[in-house]
Structures are given as structure tokens and as C-alpha cells.
CSV table of C-alpha atoms in Angstrom, one decimal:
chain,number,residue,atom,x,y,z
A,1,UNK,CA,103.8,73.1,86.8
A,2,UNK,CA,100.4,74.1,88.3
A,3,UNK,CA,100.3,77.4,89.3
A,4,UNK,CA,97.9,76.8,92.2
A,5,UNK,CA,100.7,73.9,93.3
A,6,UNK,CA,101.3,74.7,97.1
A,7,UNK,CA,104.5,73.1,96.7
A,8,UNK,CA,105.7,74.3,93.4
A,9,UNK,CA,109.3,76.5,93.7
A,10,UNK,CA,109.1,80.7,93.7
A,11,UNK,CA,112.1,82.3,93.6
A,12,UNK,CA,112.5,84.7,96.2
A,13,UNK,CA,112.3,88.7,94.7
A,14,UNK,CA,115.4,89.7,97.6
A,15,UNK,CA,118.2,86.5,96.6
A,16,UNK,CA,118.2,85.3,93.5
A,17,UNK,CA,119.3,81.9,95.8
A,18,UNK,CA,116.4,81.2,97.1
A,19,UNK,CA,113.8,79.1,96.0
A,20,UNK,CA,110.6,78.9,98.1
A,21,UNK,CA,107.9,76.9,98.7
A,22,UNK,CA,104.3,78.8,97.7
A,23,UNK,CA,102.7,77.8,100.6
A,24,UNK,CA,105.7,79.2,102.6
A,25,UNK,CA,106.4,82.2,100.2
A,26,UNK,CA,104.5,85.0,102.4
A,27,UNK,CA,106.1,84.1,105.3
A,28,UNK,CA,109.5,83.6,103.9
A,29,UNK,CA,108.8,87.5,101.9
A,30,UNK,CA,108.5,89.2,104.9
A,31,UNK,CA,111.4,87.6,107.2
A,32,UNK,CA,114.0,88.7,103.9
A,33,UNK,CA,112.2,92.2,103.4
A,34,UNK,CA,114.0,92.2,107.0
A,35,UNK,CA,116.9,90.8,106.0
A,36,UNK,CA,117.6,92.8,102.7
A,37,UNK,CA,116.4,96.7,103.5
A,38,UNK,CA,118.4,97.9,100.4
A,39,UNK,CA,116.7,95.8,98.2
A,40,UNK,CA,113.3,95.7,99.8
A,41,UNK,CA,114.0,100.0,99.2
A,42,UNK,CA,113.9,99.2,95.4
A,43,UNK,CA,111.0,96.7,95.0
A,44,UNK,CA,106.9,97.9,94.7
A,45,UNK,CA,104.3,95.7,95.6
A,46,UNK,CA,101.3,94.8,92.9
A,47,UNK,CA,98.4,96.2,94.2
A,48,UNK,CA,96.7,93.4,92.4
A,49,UNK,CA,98.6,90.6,94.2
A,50,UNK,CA,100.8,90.9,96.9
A,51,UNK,CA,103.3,88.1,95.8
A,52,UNK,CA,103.9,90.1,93.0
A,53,UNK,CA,107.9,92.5,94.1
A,54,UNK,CA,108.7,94.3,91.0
A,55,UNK,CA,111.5,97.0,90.5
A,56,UNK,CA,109.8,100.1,91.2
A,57,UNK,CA,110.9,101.3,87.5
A,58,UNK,CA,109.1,98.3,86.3
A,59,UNK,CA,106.0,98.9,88.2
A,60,UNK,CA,103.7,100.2,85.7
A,61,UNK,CA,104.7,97.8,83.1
A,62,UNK,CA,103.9,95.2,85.4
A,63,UNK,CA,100.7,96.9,86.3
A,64,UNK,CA,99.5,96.3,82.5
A,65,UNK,CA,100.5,93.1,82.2
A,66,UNK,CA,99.5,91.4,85.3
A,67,UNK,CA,97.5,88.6,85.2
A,68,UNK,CA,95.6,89.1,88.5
A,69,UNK,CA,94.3,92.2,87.2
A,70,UNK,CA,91.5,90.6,85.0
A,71,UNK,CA,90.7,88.8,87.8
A,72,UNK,CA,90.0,92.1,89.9
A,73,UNK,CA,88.7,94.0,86.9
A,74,UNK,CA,86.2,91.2,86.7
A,75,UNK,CA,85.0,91.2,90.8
A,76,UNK,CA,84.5,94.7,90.6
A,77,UNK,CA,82.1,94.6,87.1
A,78,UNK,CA,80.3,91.1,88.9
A,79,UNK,CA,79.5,93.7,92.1
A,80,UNK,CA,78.8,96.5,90.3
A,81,UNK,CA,76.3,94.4,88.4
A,82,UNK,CA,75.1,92.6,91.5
A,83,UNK,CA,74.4,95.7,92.9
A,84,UNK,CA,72.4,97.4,89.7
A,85,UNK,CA,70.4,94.6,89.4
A,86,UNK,CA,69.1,94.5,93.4
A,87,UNK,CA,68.7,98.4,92.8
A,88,UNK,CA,66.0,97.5,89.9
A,89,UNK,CA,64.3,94.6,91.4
A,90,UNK,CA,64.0,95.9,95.0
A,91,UNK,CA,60.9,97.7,95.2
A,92,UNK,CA,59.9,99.5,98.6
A,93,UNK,CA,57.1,98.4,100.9
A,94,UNK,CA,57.6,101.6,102.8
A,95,UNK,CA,54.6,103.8,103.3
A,96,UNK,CA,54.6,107.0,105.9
A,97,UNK,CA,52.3,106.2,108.6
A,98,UNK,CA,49.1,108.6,109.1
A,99,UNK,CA,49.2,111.9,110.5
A,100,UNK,CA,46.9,113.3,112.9
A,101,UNK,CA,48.6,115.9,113.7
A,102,UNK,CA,47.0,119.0,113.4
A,103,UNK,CA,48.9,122.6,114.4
A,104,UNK,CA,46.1,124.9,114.1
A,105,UNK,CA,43.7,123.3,116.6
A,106,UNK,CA,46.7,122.3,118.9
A,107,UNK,CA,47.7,126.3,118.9
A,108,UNK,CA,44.3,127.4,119.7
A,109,UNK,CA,43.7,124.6,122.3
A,110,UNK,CA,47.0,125.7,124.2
A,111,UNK,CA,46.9,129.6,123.9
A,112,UNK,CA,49.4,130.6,127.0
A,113,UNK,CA,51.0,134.1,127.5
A,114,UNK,CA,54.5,134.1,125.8
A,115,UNK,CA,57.4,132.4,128.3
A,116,UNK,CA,59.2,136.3,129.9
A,117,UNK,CA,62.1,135.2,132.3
A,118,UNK,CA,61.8,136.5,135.5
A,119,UNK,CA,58.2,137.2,135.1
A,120,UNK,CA,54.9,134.5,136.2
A,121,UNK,CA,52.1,134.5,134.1
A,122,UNK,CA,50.3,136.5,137.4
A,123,UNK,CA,52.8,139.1,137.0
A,124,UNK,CA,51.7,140.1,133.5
A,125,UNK,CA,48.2,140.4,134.0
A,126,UNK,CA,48.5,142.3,137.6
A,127,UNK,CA,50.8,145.7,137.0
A,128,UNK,CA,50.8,146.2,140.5
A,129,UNK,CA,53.0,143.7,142.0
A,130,UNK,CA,56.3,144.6,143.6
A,131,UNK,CA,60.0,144.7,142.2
A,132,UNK,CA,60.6,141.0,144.4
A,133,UNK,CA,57.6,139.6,143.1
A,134,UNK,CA,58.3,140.3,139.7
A,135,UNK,CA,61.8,138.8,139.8
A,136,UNK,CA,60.5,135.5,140.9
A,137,UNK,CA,63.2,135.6,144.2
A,138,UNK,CA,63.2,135.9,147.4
A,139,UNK,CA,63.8,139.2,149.4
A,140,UNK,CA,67.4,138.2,150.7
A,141,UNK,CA,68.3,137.0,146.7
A,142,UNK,CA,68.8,139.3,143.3
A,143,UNK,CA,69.4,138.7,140.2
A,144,UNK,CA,72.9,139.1,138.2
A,145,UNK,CA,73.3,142.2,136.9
A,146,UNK,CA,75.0,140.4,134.1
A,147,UNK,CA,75.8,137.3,132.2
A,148,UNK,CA,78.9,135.4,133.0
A,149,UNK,CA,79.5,135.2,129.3
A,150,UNK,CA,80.6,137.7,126.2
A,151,UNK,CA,77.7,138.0,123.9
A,152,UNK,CA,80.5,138.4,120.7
A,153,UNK,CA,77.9,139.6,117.8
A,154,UNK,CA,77.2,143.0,120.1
């Protein structure tokens, strides 16, 4: 019979007794996996096909000879070919866009004092302001004498 024959007859890989459908095989497969834990214990899926229950002893044997593996072994040489030859005929439009950046002038143009907490630009060029002017607060606020926080590479 045709092996692509929805309603050819599989025999079930749990009891020997049953005969299936192969439209109906995945369905029936997991309602006697249920019914048949001891034996379901013993059996290794194909990773090649999942209708394929073999004896876990038999497993590797199976593995060599299944007939679904060509079929695999083929899809993945068809992509990996796919894939080479988009590699060789894509060829990138990409260009980077102009830059007018330029660092120098920009550093020059925008020479300001270094940022100093607690401490206005004002403050650094007149030595003669106060302790409450220098801290940037307001008479009735002080600073922390320290940080909330463990500094752990002191």
C-alpha cells in the first residue's frame, strides 16, 4: 500500500492488537502512551519522525536506518545552500552618512571651567566668597558630612 495512504493500517508500537488508521495514528499514540506507562518507559522516539516508537536498545540502529533521515539531511544541505548563495549575491547598498562633526572646534568654542560640586562657576574665580556661598545652600541647610553608601574599593 501507499505509504502516504491516510487510511492505510499502522500498528500501534504499545498493543501489538491494534491496528490504526494513519490519519488517526497521532492521536490514538498519545491516548495508549497513557494507557501503557510501562511500555511507553521502554520506547524512544525518532527524532527524525515522530511516528517512529522504537525500543530504546534499538534506537541507534534505527537512527541509521531511517528513511526520514535523508529527507532531513537533505532540508538542511537545501538551506545551508540557500543561505551561501544569498550571502554571495547580496551586495550592500549601505554607505555611512557624512560627518561634520568636528571635536577640536567644538572644544574650543565651549571652553567652560571644569563641573566642581558644590561650587558655581562665580565661586572659582572670586576667592573671597563665604563658606554658605560656596556650598551652593542656604544658611538654615548643610551638606552631609557623608555618603549614604560604602565606597567598597577604599
Amino acid at each position: 500500500s501507499d505509504a502516504l495512504d491516510p487510511e492505510r493500517l499502522i500498528q500501534c508500537p504499545y498493543n501489538k492488537h491494534h491496528q490504526i488508521r494513519a490519519c488517526r495514528f497521532p492521536y490514538h499514540v498519545v491516548k495508549c502512551k497513557k494507557s501503557y506507562p510501562e511500555v511507553a518507559k521502554e520506547l524512544a522516539t525518532c527524532p527524525f519522525n515522530a511516528r517512529h516508537l522504537v525500543p530504546r536498545a534499538d534506537l541507534c540502529d534505527h537512527l541509521t536506518k531511517c528513511n526520514d533521515r535523508g529527507f532531513i539531511e537533505q532540508d538542511i544541505v537545501n538551506q545551508s545552500s540557500d543561505f551561501q548563495r544569498k550571502q554571495m549575491n547580496a551586495v550592500s547598498t549601505w554607505q555611512a552618512p557624512p560627518c561634520d562633526e568636528d571635536w577640536e572646534k567644538d572644544s574650543l568654542e565651549h571652553s567652560e571651567p571644569p563641573f566642581i560640586w558644590g561650587v558655581t562657576s562665580s565661586d572659582s574665580k572670586s576667592s573671597s566668597a563665604t563658606s554658605e556661598e560656596k556650598n551652593c545652600l542656604p544658611a538654615r541647610v548643610r551638606a552631609p558630612e557623608f555618603l549614604p553608601f560604602a565606597v567598597s574599593w577604599k
